[in-house]
Structures are given as C-alpha cells and as structure tokens.
XYZ file of C-alpha atoms in Angstrom:
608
model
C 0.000 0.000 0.000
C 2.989 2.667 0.994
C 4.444 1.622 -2.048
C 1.684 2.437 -4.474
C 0.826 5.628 -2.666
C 4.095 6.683 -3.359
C 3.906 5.967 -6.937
C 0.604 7.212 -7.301
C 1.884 10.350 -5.412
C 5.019 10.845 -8.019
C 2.999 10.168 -11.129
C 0.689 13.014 -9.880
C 3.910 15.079 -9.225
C 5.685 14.488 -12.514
C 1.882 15.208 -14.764
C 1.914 18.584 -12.872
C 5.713 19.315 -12.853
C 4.972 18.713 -17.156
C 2.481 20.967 -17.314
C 4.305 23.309 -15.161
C 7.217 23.347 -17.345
C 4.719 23.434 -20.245
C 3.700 26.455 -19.505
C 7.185 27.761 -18.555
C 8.282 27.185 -22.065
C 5.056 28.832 -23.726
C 6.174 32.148 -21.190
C 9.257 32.145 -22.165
C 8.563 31.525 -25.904
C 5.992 34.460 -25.606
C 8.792 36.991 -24.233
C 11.380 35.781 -27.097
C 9.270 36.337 -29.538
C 8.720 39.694 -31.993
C 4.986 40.882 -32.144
C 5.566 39.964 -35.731
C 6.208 36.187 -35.731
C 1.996 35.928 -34.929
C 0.062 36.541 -37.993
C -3.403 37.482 -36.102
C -4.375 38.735 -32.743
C -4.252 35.222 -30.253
C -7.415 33.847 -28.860
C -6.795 32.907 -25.423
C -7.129 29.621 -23.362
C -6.208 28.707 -19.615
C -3.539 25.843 -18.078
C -4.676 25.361 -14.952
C -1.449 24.119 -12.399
C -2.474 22.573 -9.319
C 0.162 24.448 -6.406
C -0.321 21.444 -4.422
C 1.522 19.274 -6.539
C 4.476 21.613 -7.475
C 7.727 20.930 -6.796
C 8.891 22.723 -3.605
C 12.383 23.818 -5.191
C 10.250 25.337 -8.404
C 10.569 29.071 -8.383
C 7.090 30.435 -9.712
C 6.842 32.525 -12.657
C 6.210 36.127 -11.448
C 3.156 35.796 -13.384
C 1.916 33.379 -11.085
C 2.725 34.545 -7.906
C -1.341 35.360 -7.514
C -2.844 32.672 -8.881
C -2.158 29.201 -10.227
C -3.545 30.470 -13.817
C -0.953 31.103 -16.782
C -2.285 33.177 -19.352
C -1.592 31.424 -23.031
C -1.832 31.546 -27.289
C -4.504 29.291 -28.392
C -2.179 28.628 -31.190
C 0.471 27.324 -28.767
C -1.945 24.742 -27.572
C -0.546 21.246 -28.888
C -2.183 18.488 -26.833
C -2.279 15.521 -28.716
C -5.929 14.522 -27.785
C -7.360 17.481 -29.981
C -7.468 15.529 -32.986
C -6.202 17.434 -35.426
C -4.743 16.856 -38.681
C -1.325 18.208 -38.907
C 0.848 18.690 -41.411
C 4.739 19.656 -41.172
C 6.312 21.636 -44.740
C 10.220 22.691 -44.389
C 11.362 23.332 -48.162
C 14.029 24.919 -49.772
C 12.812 24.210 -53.018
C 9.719 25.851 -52.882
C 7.993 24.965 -56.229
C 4.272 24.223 -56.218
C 4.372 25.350 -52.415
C 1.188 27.686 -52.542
C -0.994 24.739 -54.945
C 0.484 21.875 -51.956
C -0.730 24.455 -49.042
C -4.372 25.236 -50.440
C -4.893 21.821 -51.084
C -3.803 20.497 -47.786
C -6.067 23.240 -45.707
C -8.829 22.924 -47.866
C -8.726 19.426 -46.439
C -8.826 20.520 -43.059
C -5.077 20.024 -42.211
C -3.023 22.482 -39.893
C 0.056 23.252 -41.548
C 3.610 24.051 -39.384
C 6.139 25.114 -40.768
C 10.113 26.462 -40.586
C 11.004 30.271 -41.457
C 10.972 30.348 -45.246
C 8.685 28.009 -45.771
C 5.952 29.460 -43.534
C 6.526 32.973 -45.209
C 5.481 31.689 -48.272
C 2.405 30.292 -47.248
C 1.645 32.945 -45.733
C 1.865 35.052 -49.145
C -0.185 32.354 -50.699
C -2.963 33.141 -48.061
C -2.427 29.786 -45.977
C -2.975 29.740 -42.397
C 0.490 28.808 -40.720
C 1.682 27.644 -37.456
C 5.381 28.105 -37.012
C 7.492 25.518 -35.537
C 8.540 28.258 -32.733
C 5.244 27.990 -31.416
C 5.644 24.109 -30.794
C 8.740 23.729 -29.802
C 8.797 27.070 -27.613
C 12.060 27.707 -29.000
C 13.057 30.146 -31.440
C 15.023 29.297 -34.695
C 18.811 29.588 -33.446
C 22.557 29.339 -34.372
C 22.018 30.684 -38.129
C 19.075 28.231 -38.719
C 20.755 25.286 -37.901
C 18.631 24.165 -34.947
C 14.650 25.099 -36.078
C 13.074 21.380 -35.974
C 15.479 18.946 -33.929
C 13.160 19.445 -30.867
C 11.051 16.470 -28.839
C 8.278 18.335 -29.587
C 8.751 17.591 -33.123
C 10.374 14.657 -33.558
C 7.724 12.875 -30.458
C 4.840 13.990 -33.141
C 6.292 12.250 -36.348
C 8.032 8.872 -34.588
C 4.979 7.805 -32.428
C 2.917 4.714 -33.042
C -0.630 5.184 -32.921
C -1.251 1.699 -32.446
C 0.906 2.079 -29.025
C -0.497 2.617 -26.810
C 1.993 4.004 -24.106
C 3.219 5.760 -26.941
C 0.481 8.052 -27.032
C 0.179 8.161 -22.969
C 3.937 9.716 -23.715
C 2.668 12.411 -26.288
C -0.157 13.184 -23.903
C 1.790 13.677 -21.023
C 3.859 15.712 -22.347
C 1.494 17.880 -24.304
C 3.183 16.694 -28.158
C 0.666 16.864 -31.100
C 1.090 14.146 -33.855
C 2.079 14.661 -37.830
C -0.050 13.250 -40.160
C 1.890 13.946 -43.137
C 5.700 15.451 -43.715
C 6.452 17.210 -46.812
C 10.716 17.848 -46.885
C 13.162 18.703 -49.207
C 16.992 19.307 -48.377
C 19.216 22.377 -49.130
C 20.505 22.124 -52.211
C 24.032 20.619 -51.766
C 24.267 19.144 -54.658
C 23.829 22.001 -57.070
C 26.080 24.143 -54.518
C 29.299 22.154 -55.020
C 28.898 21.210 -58.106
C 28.590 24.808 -59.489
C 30.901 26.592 -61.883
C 33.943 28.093 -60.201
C 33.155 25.720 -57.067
C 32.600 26.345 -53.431
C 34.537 26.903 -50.354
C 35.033 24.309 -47.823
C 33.075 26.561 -45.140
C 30.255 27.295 -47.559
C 30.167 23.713 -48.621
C 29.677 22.423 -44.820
C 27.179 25.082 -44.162
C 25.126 23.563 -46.671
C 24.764 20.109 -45.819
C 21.023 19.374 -44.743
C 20.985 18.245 -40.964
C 17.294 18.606 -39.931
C 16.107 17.971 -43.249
C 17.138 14.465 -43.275
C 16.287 13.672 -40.180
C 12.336 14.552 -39.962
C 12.566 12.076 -43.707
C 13.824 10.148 -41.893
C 11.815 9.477 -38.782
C 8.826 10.157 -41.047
C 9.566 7.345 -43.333
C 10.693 5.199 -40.735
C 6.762 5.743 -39.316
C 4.997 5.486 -42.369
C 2.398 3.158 -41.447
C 0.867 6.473 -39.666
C 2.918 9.358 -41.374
C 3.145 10.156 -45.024
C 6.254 11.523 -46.322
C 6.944 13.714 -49.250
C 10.605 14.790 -50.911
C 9.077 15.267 -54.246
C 6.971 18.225 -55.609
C 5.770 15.789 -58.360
C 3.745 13.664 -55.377
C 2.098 16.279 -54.308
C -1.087 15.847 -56.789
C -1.012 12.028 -55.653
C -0.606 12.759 -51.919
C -3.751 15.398 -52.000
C -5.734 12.591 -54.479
C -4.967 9.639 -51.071
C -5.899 12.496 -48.578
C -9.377 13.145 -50.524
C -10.134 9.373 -50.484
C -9.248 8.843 -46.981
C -8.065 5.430 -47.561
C -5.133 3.390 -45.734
C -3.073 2.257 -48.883
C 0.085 0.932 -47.380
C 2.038 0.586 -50.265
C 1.522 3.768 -51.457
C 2.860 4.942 -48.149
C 5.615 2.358 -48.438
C 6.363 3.830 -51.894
C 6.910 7.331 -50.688
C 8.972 5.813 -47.801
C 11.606 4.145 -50.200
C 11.511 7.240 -52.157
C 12.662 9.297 -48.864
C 15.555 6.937 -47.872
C 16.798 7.151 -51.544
C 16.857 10.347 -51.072
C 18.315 11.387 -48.165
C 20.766 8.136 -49.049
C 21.865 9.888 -52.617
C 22.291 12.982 -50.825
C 24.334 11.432 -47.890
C 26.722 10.124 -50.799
C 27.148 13.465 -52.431
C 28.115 14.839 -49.220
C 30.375 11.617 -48.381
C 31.990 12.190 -51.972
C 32.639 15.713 -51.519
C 33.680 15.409 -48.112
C 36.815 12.891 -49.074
C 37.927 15.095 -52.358
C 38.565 17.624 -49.545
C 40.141 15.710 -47.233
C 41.847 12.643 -49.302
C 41.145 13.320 -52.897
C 42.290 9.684 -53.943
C 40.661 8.012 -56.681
C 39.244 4.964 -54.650
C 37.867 5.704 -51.379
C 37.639 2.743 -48.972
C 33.878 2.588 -49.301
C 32.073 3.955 -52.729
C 28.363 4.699 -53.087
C 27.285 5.859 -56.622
C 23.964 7.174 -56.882
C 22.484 6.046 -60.039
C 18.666 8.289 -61.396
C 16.157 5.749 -63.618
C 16.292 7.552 -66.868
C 14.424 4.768 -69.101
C 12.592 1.699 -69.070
C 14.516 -0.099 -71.863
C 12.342 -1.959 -74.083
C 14.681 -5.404 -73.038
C 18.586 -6.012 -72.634
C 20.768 -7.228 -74.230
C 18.620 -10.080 -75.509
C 14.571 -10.146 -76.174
C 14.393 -12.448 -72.729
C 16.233 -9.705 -70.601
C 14.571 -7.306 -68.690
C 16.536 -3.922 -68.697
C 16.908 0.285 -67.713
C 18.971 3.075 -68.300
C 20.512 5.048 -65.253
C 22.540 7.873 -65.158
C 25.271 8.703 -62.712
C 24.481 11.273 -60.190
C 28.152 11.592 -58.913
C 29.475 14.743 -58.151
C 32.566 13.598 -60.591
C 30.287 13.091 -63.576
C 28.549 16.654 -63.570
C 29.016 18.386 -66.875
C 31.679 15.700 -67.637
C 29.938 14.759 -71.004
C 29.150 11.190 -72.670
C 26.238 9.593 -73.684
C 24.503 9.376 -70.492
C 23.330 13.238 -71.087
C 22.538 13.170 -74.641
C 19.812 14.606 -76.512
C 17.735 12.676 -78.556
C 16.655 14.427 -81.468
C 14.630 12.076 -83.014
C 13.986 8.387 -83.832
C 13.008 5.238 -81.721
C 13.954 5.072 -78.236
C 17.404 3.842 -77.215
C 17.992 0.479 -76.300
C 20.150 -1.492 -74.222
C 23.017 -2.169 -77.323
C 21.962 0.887 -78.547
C 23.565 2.840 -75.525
C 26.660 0.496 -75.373
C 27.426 1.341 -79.177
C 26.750 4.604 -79.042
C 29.167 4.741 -75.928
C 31.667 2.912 -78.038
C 31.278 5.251 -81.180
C 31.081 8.576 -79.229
C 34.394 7.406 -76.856
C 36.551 6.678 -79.964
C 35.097 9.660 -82.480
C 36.266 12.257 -79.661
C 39.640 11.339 -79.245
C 40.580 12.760 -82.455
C 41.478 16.144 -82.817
C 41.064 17.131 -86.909
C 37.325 15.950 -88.217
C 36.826 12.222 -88.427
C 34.142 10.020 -88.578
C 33.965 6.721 -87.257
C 31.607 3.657 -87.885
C 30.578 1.193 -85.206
C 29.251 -2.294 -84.913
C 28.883 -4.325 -81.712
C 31.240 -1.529 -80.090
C 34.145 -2.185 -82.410
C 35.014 0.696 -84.628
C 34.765 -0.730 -87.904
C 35.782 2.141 -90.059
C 38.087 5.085 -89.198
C 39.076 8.320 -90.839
C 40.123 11.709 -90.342
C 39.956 14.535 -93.420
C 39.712 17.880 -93.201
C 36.727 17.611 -95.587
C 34.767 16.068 -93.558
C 32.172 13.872 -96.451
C 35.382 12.252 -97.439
C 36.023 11.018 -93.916
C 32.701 10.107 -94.064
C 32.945 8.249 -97.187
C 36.338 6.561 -96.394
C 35.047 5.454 -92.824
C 32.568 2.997 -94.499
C 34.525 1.940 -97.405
C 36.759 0.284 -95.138
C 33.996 -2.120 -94.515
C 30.795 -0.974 -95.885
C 29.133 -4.419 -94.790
C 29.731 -4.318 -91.295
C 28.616 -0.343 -91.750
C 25.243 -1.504 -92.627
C 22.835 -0.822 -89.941
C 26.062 0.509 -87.459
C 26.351 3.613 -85.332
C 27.749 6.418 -87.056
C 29.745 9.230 -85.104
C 31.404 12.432 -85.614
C 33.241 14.843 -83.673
C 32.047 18.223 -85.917
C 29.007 19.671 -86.606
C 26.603 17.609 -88.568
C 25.502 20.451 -91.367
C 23.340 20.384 -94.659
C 26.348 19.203 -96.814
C 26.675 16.111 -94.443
C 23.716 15.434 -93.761
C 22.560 14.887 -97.348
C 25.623 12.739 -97.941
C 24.443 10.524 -94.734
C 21.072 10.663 -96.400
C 21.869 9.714 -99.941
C 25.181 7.806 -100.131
C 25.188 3.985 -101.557
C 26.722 1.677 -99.598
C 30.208 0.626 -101.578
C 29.862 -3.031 -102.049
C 27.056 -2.498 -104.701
C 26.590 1.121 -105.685
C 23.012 0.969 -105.077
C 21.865 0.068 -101.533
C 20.992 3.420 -99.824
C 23.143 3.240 -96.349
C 20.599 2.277 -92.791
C 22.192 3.527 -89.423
C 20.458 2.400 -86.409
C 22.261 6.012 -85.072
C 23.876 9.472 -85.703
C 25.689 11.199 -83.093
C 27.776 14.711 -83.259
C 28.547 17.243 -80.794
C 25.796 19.697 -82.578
C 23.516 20.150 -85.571
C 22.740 22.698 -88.137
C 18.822 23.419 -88.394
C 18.569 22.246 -92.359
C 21.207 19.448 -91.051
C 18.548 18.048 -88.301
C 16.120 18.264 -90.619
C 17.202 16.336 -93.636
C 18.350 13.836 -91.275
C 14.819 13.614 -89.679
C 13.402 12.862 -93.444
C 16.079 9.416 -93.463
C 14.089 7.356 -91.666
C 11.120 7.421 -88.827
C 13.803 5.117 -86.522
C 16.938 6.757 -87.107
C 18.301 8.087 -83.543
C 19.834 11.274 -83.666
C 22.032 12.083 -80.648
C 23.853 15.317 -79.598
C 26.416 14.827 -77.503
C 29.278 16.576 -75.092
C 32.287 15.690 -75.349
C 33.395 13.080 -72.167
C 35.673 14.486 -69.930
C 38.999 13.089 -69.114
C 40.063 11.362 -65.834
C 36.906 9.961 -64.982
C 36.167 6.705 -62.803
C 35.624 3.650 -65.064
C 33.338 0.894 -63.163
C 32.617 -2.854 -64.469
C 30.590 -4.796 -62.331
C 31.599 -8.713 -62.151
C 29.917 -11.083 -59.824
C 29.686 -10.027 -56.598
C 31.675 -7.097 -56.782
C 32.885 -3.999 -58.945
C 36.342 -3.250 -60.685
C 37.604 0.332 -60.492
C 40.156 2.000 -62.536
C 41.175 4.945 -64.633
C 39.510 5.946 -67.974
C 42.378 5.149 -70.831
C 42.723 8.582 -71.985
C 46.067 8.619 -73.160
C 46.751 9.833 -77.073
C 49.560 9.739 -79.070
C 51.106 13.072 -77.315
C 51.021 11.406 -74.224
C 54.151 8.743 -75.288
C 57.121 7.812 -77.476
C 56.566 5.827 -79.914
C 60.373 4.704 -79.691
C 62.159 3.259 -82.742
C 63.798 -0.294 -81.922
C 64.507 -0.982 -85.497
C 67.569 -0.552 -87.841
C 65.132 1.101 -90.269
C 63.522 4.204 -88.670
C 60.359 5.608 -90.451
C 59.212 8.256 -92.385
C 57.811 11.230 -90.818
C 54.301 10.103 -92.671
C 54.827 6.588 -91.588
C 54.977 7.523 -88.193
C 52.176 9.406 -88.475
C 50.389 6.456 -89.668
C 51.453 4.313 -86.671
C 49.891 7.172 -84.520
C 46.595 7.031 -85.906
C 46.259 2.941 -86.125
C 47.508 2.864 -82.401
C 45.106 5.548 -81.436
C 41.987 3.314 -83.196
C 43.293 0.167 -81.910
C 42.944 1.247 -78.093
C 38.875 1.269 -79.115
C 38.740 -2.413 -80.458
C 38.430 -5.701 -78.588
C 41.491 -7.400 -77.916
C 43.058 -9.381 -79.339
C 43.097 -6.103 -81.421
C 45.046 -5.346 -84.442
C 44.350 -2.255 -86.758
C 45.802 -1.542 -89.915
C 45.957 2.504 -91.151
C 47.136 4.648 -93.893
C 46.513 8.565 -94.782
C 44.678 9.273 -91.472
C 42.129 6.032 -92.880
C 41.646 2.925 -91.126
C 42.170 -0.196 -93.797
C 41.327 -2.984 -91.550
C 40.864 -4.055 -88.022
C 40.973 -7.895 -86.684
C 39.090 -8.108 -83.181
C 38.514 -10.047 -80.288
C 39.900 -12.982 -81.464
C 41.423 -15.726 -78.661
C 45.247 -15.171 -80.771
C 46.698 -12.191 -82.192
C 47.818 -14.178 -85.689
C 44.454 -14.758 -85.880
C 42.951 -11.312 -85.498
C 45.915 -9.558 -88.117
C 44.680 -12.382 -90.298
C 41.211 -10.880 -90.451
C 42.959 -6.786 -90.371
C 44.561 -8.113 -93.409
C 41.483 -9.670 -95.276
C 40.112 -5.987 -95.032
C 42.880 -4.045 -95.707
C 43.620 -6.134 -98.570
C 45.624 -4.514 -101.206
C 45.578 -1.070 -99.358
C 47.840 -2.667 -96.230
C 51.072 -2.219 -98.542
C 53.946 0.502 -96.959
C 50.678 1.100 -94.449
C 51.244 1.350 -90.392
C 49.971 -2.073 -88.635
C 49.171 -1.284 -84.540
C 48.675 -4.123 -81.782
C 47.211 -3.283 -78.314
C 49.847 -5.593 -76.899
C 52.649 -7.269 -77.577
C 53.633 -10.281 -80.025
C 54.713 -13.281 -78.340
C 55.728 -14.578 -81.204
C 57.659 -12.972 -84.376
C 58.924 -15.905 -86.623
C 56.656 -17.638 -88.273
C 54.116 -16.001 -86.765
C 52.021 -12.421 -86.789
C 55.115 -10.351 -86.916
C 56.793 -12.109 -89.742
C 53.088 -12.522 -91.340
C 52.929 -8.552 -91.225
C 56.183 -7.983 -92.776
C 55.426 -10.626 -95.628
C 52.233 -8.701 -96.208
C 54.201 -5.538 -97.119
C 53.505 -3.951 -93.812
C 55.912 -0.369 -93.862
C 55.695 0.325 -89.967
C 54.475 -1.870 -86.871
C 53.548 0.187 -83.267
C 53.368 -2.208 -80.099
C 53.808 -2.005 -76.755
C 56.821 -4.150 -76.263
C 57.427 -6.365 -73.048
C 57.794 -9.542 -74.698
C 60.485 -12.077 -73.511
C 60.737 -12.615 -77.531
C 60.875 -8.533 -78.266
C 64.343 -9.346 -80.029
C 62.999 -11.836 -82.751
C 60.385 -9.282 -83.164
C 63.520 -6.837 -83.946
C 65.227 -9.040 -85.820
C 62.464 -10.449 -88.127
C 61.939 -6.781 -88.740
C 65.288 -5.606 -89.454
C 65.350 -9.155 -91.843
C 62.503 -7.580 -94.015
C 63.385 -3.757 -93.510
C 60.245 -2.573 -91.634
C 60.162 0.123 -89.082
C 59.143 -1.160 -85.402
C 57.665 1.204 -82.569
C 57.905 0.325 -79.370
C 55.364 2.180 -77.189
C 56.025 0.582 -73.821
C 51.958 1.301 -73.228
C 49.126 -1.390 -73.827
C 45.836 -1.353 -74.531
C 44.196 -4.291 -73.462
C 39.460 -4.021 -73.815
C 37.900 -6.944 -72.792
C-alpha cells in the first residue's frame, strides 16, 4: 500500500511538474518572440497548475505569484488529444508550395512550418503555425537548430497503435504529424557549381534537420506520409481526398525518402573525401544512379533492362552519352547505348574531323579529313558491310552538306543500296542538317552529344563485386613511340602508326588495326590469338595494307613464323606495339630481316 501511494503520489507530481514546465516554455517563448512572428491577434485559453503538486524547489513565474492560472496563445496549444490533422512543410525548393498548401487546408489540415517556408504560405494566403510555437524555441545558431526538438520529432516517430506511446505524447502535451512534406538544401547544385565552393560554404550547406524529420517520417509510415518530391504532391492530395489506408503507397513514398536522403548522404560523403583525401578509390564507394528509361529489353529479347545515369558529383558536366539529346527516332535500347558509348568514346579522341563507324562496339571504319564527307565516305569503305545498320559518329558539326551525304550515299559493295544507321551522333547540328536527317528514316536516332571528360572513374561490375580504374585517356602526345629498329620511319609513316595505335585502343582485344593517310584499312578483333585477329585486319585491308602502319594493343609473343613475320610478308611499312615480350628481339630481328620500321610504345591497350 505505501508503495503504491508513493507511486501514485510521483505520477501526480511528474503530470503537474509537465504541465508546469509546459507552460514555462510557452512564457518564455511568448517573451522571445517579436509581435511579428503571430500573424493574427491570439485567442486565449487557460492551463490550470495545481500548487499542491508543485515541486517545492520550483521558483514560480512572477506571473503566477497570484494565482495558479498562466495566461496562453490558443495557437500554442498542442495536446495531442485534440485531434487534429497536422501537417509539417520545411522546403528549400519551394515549387508548387502555394498549390500543396491550399490543397492540404482545404482538407482541413493544420500546416507548421520552418522560417521560409511558412513565409510563403503565408503570401499564398495559408494559415500557418510556425514551428517556434511548438517547440517554444526560437530558430537559433544561423538556422541550424529550427526542428530537432522532442516536440517535433515525439509527433512524427509515435505509433498510434501504441499505446503508451500516445500516454507519452499526452503527457507531455506533443501533437502528432499526419503527413511530412521535406526537401533538403541544395548541396548538390552548390558544389557542383561553376567556379566551385569553399570548404566553409560547402559544410554550411549540408542538410541536418532535413534528413532527419525524412527520416523518422519514413521510418513511421504506417501512420505518417512523407513527401521529398513536388511531383507527389497531386497524388498525396488525391490519397488524402479518399481517406483510404493504402500501405504501399505509403511504403512507396517511404523508399523514395531513404533514396533520397541516401543519394544525398553520398554526395556529401563524396565531396567530403575530395577535400580531405582526394584519392581516386575511397575505402567505401556509393554511386547514386537516377532511372532515366525503361529499356524496351537487354541485351537479348528475354532480358529485362533500364537506363541510369550517374548522379556523382565527378560526372557533372563531364559529357558522354549518359546526357545526350535525342533528337529524333526510336527510343534507345540497351546495345543501342553500349554502341553509341563505343562510337562517341573513340570519335572524340581525335582532334582534326573524323568520322567513325561502329558495330557491336568495335570501330569498324576510321578516318580523319579535313573535308569532312570524305572522312565520311572513307570510314565505311573500309567495310561498308559491317557499316550496314552501325552507329555512325562524328566529332564536328553535322551540317546540310553532311547530312545529305548521310542521307543519300550507296553503300560501296554495290553502288546501289541506300546506307541504314540504327544512329547518328555529333557534338551539334545545323537546323537544315537536323532536318534532312529527320526525313532518313522514322527510326533513325539522332544524338547530340558533349564531349566526355577526361580522368573519370571507369566501373565494371563482375559477380559479386565492382572493378575500379582509370579511364584510358592517353593519345599519341602522351608517349614515345620509340624506334627499336635498324630502319627508322618516315615522318608520314609515323604518323600512320599514330593514328592505327590511337583506333586500336577502341577495339576488342586481341586487337590489331591496320591505317594509312589518317584512314583505317582494316581491323581484326577479339579474337582468342593475335595471328588470328591480323589475319582478319589483313582480309580488309587487302591490297591497301602495302607501306601502311599495322598497330597491336599488346605485344607479339611470337615474331617468326608467326604475326610479326606474317605482317612484314604482307608488305607492312611500320608496326607500333607495346613491347614487353620475352621474344621482343625476334620481333627486332624479323623486322630488321625484311626492312620494316618497329615502334615500341612501352603502353598497352588491353578491352575486354
């Protein structure tokens, strides 16, 4: 009995010492307030405080040194058991703000909401409670302490269907959230912004209550609906109206919170180690990846498939096909993208204006002219049947001139057959050009691209795992081509190996390219031997490969009786490879036997 009359007697005590300091905090708000943060004149309601029950080392309030009666807003009145709909809005991005807030009190929701935010509604004509008035604390340190408050926080993470939960919200005089409508200071475009950002400016704006009220709100979604995109708000207003309990649309919006906050977590994480590392590979790596398409299928008919971009702070305005504009035609597909990547990567690494043809990602047909309808031409002569129904690419403008050549030229093998491309892509297009090249076909995908950036990150995903490593950017003025030979070449012969070794980084090993005149002749790819791939180079080149430049992404193994020796027989003037080989001197020797130049350029170029 003494034992639950104690408990009974400190229950009492602690209900009044919370209402006490209840109405502390509402005082205390009142007096730290400006006239100005209340929109209309305050109605007026009474917390009544039972003396008996106080606390004897409580100090009263001066106001209350009379009576037990504190004198409070009727808008700081937040018990729970009033039943009303709430709503908390804290946005920096303030689109469709006014149209969300209408909709919402129209529906018989109280809104509260942080400084900007409740400005705005308040020009839109929308009744606003501010957050000040529930947390009895004003906005401090610069803004960055507005919502992380009990008050707050005890409204959005409580479960209805607890039942001491809501004794807790009661007792301490906590209103619950209904719905949460959030978006985060714009980090993202901050650092990523021409000219950059300091390092204090960058900290300031990283998003520390913002996050959190997702957060807790999507973590309680069962009871509280959260919102970090404007486009939801016609769908959240729509469930509102039909007063339903969907719980995987509420699920829905949940995932879509935690992606959120997660992709702007890794912005922040990727930022924050460029400052303070800077190293390529970080021990842990998050990429955020943004659905772009649906892809009709994969790679194959029976493979489901999507397009994402890369949301990286190291990919903005870095170029690539990932940000293309599609002009017109069909919609991409799966090995649409991949040999459009392959066309776009190769056509830009040339300096003077060159075309390049595409199939399965192998360049197929090279060449650089400073007219640029005979590089055009000459690119699918050197194998007008693989051309058929490639990806064509070029790295100048695609005008009138060219386009009607793309339109109208004959594919070489008959003179007749007009020339299908499943896709065009240039950095840019004359008006007449895009339009003649719209009147080809109805399915002909015109891109307009940026050039990619160098350094970037190059990812391949194997299973289980991901392989990281630099982008092979290097071009012929990054390295010596070094003469090993008794014969050294001619100043055009070198010029030749150049150009085939530049191509041949861009083709499947094994990888052998064969190139005369700034033209590629004939390329021999992917093959499981290198004989066997300069076999095929060969077969195209035909003719055409005598005194040309012959380029291998690695090195020859073998010379005699074998692909060096092969190339030389051929009539092959110059050979460019990396070198390395335990066998490098028969390679000299067999070429010094049949006087051709060889290059060694001590860098491979392995693509798998």
């Amino acid at each position: 009995m003494l034992g639950l009359a104690a408990t009974t007697t400190t229950t009492a005590a602690n209900t009044a010492n919370a209402a006490y300091n209840r109405a502390l905090c509402v005082v205390q708000l009142c007096n730290s307030l400006q006239p100005s943060h209340f929109s209309q004149q305050p109605s007026v309601v009474f917390f009544r405080i039972p003396s008996s029950s106080l606390r004897s080392n409580i100090r009263p309030i001066s106001a209350m040194a009379e009576s037990d009666t504190v004198l409070v807003s009727k808008s700081e009145s937040y018990s729970s058991s009033s039943g009303k709909k709430q709503v908390l809005i804290s946005l920096s991005d303030k689109g469709d703000l006014a149209s969300l807030g209408s909709g919402l009190q129209a529906l018989g929701y109280t809104i509260v909401s942080t400084g900007g935010t409740a400005s705005a509604l308040e020009e839109a004509g929308v009744s606003v409670t501010k957050v000040e008035q529930l947390t009895c604390f004003p906005e401090m340190l610069d803004g960055r302490v507005k919502t992380l408050h009990p008050n707050i926080h005890g409204g959005i993470l409580a479960r209805r269907d607890q039942k001491h939960h809501m004794e807790a919200l009661n007792e301490h005089g906590i209103g619950t959230f209904d719905v949460v409508v959030v978006n985060l200071y714009p980090f993202y475009d901050k650092v990523s912004a021409a000219g950059g950002i300091s390092f204090e400016d960058g900290i300031e704006n990283i998003d520390i209550g913002g996050p959190t009220m997702i957060r807790a709100a999507a973590k309680n979604h069962k009871d509280v609906l959260v919102v970090v995109d404007s486009s939801d708000y016609p769908a959240l207003l729509e469930f509102l109206k039909g007063n339903q309990d969907d719980q995987q649309f509420r699920r829905k919006l949940a995932w879509k919170a935690f992606q959120h906050v997660a992709s702007y977590d890794s912005a922040v994480s990727e930022w924050m180690w460029k400052q303070t590392v800077g190293d390529k590979f970080p021990p842990s790596l998050t990429v955020p990846l943004s659905l772009k398409s649906s892809l009709r299928y994969g790679e194959n008919p029976h493979q489901k498939a999507a397009f994402y971009v890369d949301k990286s702070l190291s990919e903005v305005n870095t170029g690539g096909i990932a940000t293309a504009i599609q002009h017109h035609g069909k919609e991409m597909s799966y090995n649409n993208y991949l040999d459009a990547d392959a066309a776009w990567n190769c056509v830009c690494e040339f300096k003077n204006p060159t075309c390049v043809v595409v199939k399965h990602t192998n360049p197929c047909g090279v060449a650089s002219r400073d007219d640029i309808l005979e590089a055009y031409r000459l690119a699918v002569k050197a194998d007008p049947v693989s051309a058929f129904g490639g990806i064509v690419a070029f790295n100048v403008e695609v005008d009138e001139a060219l386009a009607k050549e793309i339109r109208e030229f004959r594919s070489p093998t008959d003179g007749e057959t007009r020339m299908f491309y499943e896709i065009v892509v240039a950095p840019k297009y004359s008006k007449k050009g895009l339009e003649i090249l719209r009147g080809k076909s109805k399915t002909l995908r015109i891109l307009e691209a940026k050039k990619n950036e160098k350094g970037k990150l190059s990812l391949r995903q194997v299973g289980g795992g991901w392989l990281a490593q630099d982008s092979d950017d290097l071009i012929p003025e990054d390295i010596q081509f070094n003469v090993v030979s008794e014969k050294s070449p001619q100043e055009s012969e070198l010029h030749d190996a150049e150009f085939a070794w530049l191509c041949v980084k861009h083709v499947k090993s094994n990888a052998i390219v064969i190139a005369k005149n700034n033209c590629m002749l004939g390329m021999g790819s992917g093959q499981p031997n290198r004989l066997e791939s300069l076999r095929i180079a060969f077969r195209k080149a035909g003719e055409d490969a005598k005194g040309a430049a012959l380029a291998s992404d690695a090195f020859f193994p073998f010379a005699w009786n074998d692909a060096v020796e092969e190339a030389c027989q051929n009539g092959i003037g110059v050979i460019a490879e990396p070198g390395g080989s335990i066998r490098d001197g028969d390679a000299i020797d067999c070429c010094n036997k049949y006087g051709v130049s060889l290059l060694f350029t001590n860098v491979r170029h392995f693509r798998h």
